[in-house]
């Protein structure tokens, strides 16, 4: 268990290295919390390495264990990453349900960063199901949580997603105003990816508005 706890300390900064350790562990020989943690960490490392997992059998090991536990932090993580996998496989309704379970746990421990991730995931699900009203509501909540948690980059990208949500609600002028503010940010932080995404949204706001 000590080895798994150590992995958890660097999974955010170096998720690729997690695979080297976990691949040497036979999860079938583990039981209880060790097995649940191994399943969670592996799924978490995949998501952080931009691997779009669609098989939820592994993360279900974690949710099954932690759903019966008082460990709200790992319960939050388990259901959040289950929501991510379900989103990847196109099961948007199930993803929203799992994200709601993660939200319950995150609220209990007042983890604004993960609340931001959870609400962003829910907003993306509502975008895929053409529920623009809920998409807008949840991305606003995500932006506010990232701001409260002090995650500046996440908050900036959430603002761009907010502009996209306003466009889905046909509020093009508001979307353009947000893009203009973000454009100044992109020039200040010199983030090319952020700037390109911003300019794409800004251009779309004019196109969709018939300008």
CSV table of C-alpha atoms in Angstrom, one decimal:
chain,number,residue,atom,x,y,z
A,1,UNK,CA,0.0,0.0,0.0
A,2,UNK,CA,2.9,2.3,0.7
A,3,UNK,CA,4.0,2.0,-2.9
A,4,UNK,CA,0.6,3.0,-4.2
A,5,UNK,CA,0.5,5.9,-1.8
A,6,UNK,CA,3.8,7.1,-3.2
A,7,UNK,CA,2.6,6.9,-6.8
A,8,UNK,CA,-0.3,9.1,-5.8
A,9,UNK,CA,2.1,11.9,-4.8
A,10,UNK,CA,3.5,12.3,-8.4
A,11,UNK,CA,0.6,11.1,-10.6
A,12,UNK,CA,-0.3,14.7,-11.5
A,13,UNK,CA,3.2,15.8,-12.5
A,14,UNK,CA,4.4,12.5,-14.1
A,15,UNK,CA,1.5,10.2,-15.1
A,16,UNK,CA,3.6,8.3,-17.7
A,17,UNK,CA,5.9,7.0,-15.0
A,18,UNK,CA,2.9,5.5,-13.1
A,19,UNK,CA,2.5,2.9,-15.9
A,20,UNK,CA,6.0,1.6,-15.4
A,21,UNK,CA,5.2,0.8,-11.7
A,22,UNK,CA,1.6,-0.4,-12.1
A,23,UNK,CA,2.4,-2.6,-15.1
A,24,UNK,CA,4.7,-4.6,-12.9
A,25,UNK,CA,1.8,-5.3,-10.5
A,26,UNK,CA,-0.7,-8.1,-11.1
A,27,UNK,CA,-4.0,-6.6,-10.0
A,28,UNK,CA,-5.6,-10.0,-9.9
A,29,UNK,CA,-3.4,-10.8,-7.0
A,30,UNK,CA,-4.6,-7.8,-5.0
A,31,UNK,CA,-7.6,-7.5,-2.8
A,32,UNK,CA,-9.6,-4.8,-1.0
A,33,UNK,CA,-8.3,-1.3,-0.9
A,34,UNK,CA,-5.0,-2.2,-2.7
A,35,UNK,CA,-6.9,-3.5,-5.7
A,36,UNK,CA,-9.2,-0.5,-5.7
A,37,UNK,CA,-6.3,2.0,-5.5
A,38,UNK,CA,-4.4,0.2,-8.3
A,39,UNK,CA,-7.5,0.3,-10.6
A,40,UNK,CA,-8.1,4.0,-9.7
A,41,UNK,CA,-4.4,5.1,-10.2
A,42,UNK,CA,-4.2,3.3,-13.6
A,43,UNK,CA,-7.3,4.9,-14.9
A,44,UNK,CA,-6.3,8.3,-13.5
A,45,UNK,CA,-2.9,8.0,-15.2
A,46,UNK,CA,-4.5,7.1,-18.5
A,47,UNK,CA,-6.8,10.1,-18.4
A,48,UNK,CA,-3.9,12.5,-17.4
A,49,UNK,CA,-1.9,11.0,-20.3
A,50,UNK,CA,-4.8,11.9,-22.7
A,51,UNK,CA,-5.7,8.3,-23.4
A,52,UNK,CA,-9.4,8.1,-24.0
A,53,UNK,CA,-10.3,4.9,-22.2
A,54,UNK,CA,-13.7,3.4,-23.1
A,55,UNK,CA,-13.6,0.2,-21.1
A,56,UNK,CA,-15.0,0.9,-17.6
A,57,UNK,CA,-14.4,-2.5,-16.1
A,58,UNK,CA,-11.2,-1.4,-14.3
A,59,UNK,CA,-12.5,1.8,-12.8
A,60,UNK,CA,-15.6,-0.1,-11.6
A,61,UNK,CA,-13.4,-2.0,-9.3
A,62,UNK,CA,-12.5,1.3,-7.6
A,63,UNK,CA,-16.1,2.7,-7.5
A,64,UNK,CA,-17.4,-0.6,-6.1
A,65,UNK,CA,-14.9,-0.5,-3.2
A,66,UNK,CA,-15.0,3.2,-2.4
A,67,UNK,CA,-18.8,3.6,-2.7
A,68,UNK,CA,-18.9,1.6,0.5
A,69,UNK,CA,-16.1,3.5,2.2
A,70,UNK,CA,-15.9,6.7,4.3
A,71,UNK,CA,-12.9,7.8,2.2
A,72,UNK,CA,-14.6,10.7,0.4
A,73,UNK,CA,-11.5,11.8,-1.4
A,74,UNK,CA,-11.0,8.5,-3.2
A,75,UNK,CA,-14.7,8.0,-3.7
A,76,UNK,CA,-14.7,11.4,-5.4
A,77,UNK,CA,-11.8,10.4,-7.7
A,78,UNK,CA,-13.3,7.0,-8.5
A,79,UNK,CA,-16.7,8.4,-9.6
A,80,UNK,CA,-15.1,11.3,-11.5
A,81,UNK,CA,-12.9,9.0,-13.5
A,82,UNK,CA,-15.8,6.6,-14.1
A,83,UNK,CA,-17.6,9.7,-15.5
A,84,UNK,CA,-14.7,10.5,-17.8
A,85,UNK,CA,-14.6,6.9,-19.1
A,86,UNK,CA,-18.4,6.9,-19.7
A,87,UNK,CA,-18.1,10.3,-21.5
A,88,UNK,CA,-15.4,8.8,-23.7
A,89,UNK,CA,-17.6,5.9,-24.7
A,90,UNK,CA,-20.6,8.2,-25.4
A,91,UNK,CA,-22.6,7.2,-22.4
A,92,UNK,CA,-23.5,10.8,-21.5
A,93,UNK,CA,-26.5,10.1,-19.2
A,94,UNK,CA,-24.4,7.6,-17.2
A,95,UNK,CA,-21.5,10.0,-17.1
A,96,UNK,CA,-23.7,12.7,-15.6
A,97,UNK,CA,-25.0,10.3,-12.9
A,98,UNK,CA,-21.4,9.2,-12.0
A,99,UNK,CA,-20.3,12.9,-12.0
A,100,UNK,CA,-23.1,13.7,-9.6
A,101,UNK,CA,-21.8,10.9,-7.2
A,102,UNK,CA,-18.4,12.5,-7.5
A,103,UNK,CA,-19.9,15.9,-6.8
A,104,UNK,CA,-21.4,14.7,-3.5
A,105,UNK,CA,-18.1,13.5,-2.3
A,106,UNK,CA,-16.2,16.6,-3.5
A,107,UNK,CA,-18.7,18.9,-1.7
A,108,UNK,CA,-18.3,17.0,1.6
A,109,UNK,CA,-14.5,17.6,1.5
A,110,UNK,CA,-14.8,21.1,-0.1
A,111,UNK,CA,-12.5,20.3,-3.0
A,112,UNK,CA,-13.1,23.1,-5.4
A,113,UNK,CA,-10.5,22.0,-7.9
A,114,UNK,CA,-12.2,18.6,-8.5
A,115,UNK,CA,-15.7,20.3,-8.3
A,116,UNK,CA,-14.5,22.4,-11.3
A,117,UNK,CA,-13.4,19.2,-13.2
A,118,UNK,CA,-16.7,17.5,-12.3
A,119,UNK,CA,-18.8,20.4,-13.5
A,120,UNK,CA,-16.8,20.8,-16.6
A,121,UNK,CA,-17.4,17.1,-17.4
A,122,UNK,CA,-21.1,17.5,-16.8
A,123,UNK,CA,-21.1,20.6,-19.1
A,124,UNK,CA,-19.4,18.6,-21.8
A,125,UNK,CA,-22.0,15.9,-21.5
A,126,UNK,CA,-24.9,18.4,-21.8
A,127,UNK,CA,-23.1,19.9,-24.9
A,128,UNK,CA,-23.1,16.4,-26.5
A,129,UNK,CA,-26.8,15.9,-25.7
A,130,UNK,CA,-27.7,19.4,-27.0
A,131,UNK,CA,-28.9,20.7,-23.7
A,132,UNK,CA,-27.4,24.2,-24.0
A,133,UNK,CA,-29.1,25.6,-20.9
A,134,UNK,CA,-27.5,23.0,-18.6
A,135,UNK,CA,-24.2,23.2,-20.5
A,136,UNK,CA,-24.0,26.9,-19.7
A,137,UNK,CA,-25.0,26.5,-16.1
A,138,UNK,CA,-22.4,23.9,-15.4
A,139,UNK,CA,-19.5,25.6,-17.1
A,140,UNK,CA,-20.3,28.7,-15.1
A,141,UNK,CA,-20.0,26.6,-12.0
A,142,UNK,CA,-16.8,25.0,-13.2
A,143,UNK,CA,-15.2,28.4,-13.9
A,144,UNK,CA,-16.2,29.7,-10.4
A,145,UNK,CA,-14.7,26.6,-8.7
A,146,UNK,CA,-11.4,26.8,-10.6
A,147,UNK,CA,-11.2,30.5,-9.6
A,148,UNK,CA,-11.9,29.7,-6.0
A,149,UNK,CA,-9.3,26.9,-6.1
A,150,UNK,CA,-6.7,29.2,-7.6
A,151,UNK,CA,-6.2,27.2,-10.8
A,152,UNK,CA,-5.7,30.1,-13.2
A,153,UNK,CA,-5.1,28.1,-16.4
A,154,UNK,CA,-8.2,25.9,-15.8
A,155,UNK,CA,-10.2,29.0,-15.1
A,156,UNK,CA,-9.1,30.7,-18.4
A,157,UNK,CA,-10.0,27.6,-20.5
A,158,UNK,CA,-13.3,27.4,-18.6
A,159,UNK,CA,-14.0,31.0,-19.7
A,160,UNK,CA,-13.5,30.0,-23.3
A,161,UNK,CA,-15.8,27.0,-22.9
A,162,UNK,CA,-18.3,29.5,-21.4
A,163,UNK,CA,-18.1,31.5,-24.6
A,164,UNK,CA,-18.8,28.3,-26.5
A,165,UNK,CA,-21.8,27.6,-24.3
A,166,UNK,CA,-23.2,31.1,-24.9
A,167,UNK,CA,-22.9,30.5,-28.6
A,168,UNK,CA,-24.9,27.3,-28.2
A,169,UNK,CA,-27.5,29.4,-26.4
A,170,UNK,CA,-27.4,31.9,-29.4
A,171,UNK,CA,-26.1,34.7,-27.2
A,172,UNK,CA,-23.4,35.7,-29.6
A,173,UNK,CA,-22.6,39.1,-28.3
A,174,UNK,CA,-21.9,37.8,-24.9
A,175,UNK,CA,-19.7,35.1,-26.4
A,176,UNK,CA,-17.7,37.7,-28.4
A,177,UNK,CA,-17.2,39.8,-25.3
A,178,UNK,CA,-15.7,36.9,-23.4
A,179,UNK,CA,-13.5,36.0,-26.4
A,180,UNK,CA,-12.2,39.6,-26.5
A,181,UNK,CA,-11.3,39.5,-22.8
A,182,UNK,CA,-9.6,36.1,-23.2
A,183,UNK,CA,-7.7,37.4,-26.3
A,184,UNK,CA,-6.0,40.0,-24.1
A,185,UNK,CA,-5.2,37.2,-21.6
A,186,UNK,CA,-3.7,35.0,-24.4
A,187,UNK,CA,-1.4,37.8,-25.5
A,188,UNK,CA,-0.2,38.4,-21.9
A,189,UNK,CA,0.5,34.7,-21.1
A,190,UNK,CA,1.8,33.9,-24.6
A,191,UNK,CA,0.0,30.6,-24.7
A,192,UNK,CA,-0.4,29.7,-28.4
A,193,UNK,CA,-2.9,26.8,-27.9
A,194,UNK,CA,-5.1,29.0,-25.8
A,195,UNK,CA,-4.9,31.9,-28.4
A,196,UNK,CA,-5.8,29.6,-31.3
A,197,UNK,CA,-8.8,28.1,-29.5
A,198,UNK,CA,-9.8,31.7,-28.5
A,199,UNK,CA,-9.6,32.9,-32.1
A,200,UNK,CA,-11.6,30.0,-33.4
A,201,UNK,CA,-14.4,30.6,-31.0
A,202,UNK,CA,-14.3,34.4,-31.7
A,203,UNK,CA,-14.5,33.8,-35.5
A,204,UNK,CA,-17.4,31.3,-35.0
A,205,UNK,CA,-19.3,33.8,-32.9
A,206,UNK,CA,-19.3,36.2,-35.9
A,207,UNK,CA,-20.1,33.4,-38.5
A,208,UNK,CA,-23.0,31.9,-36.5
A,209,UNK,CA,-24.4,35.4,-35.9
A,210,UNK,CA,-24.5,35.9,-39.7
A,211,UNK,CA,-21.9,38.7,-39.7
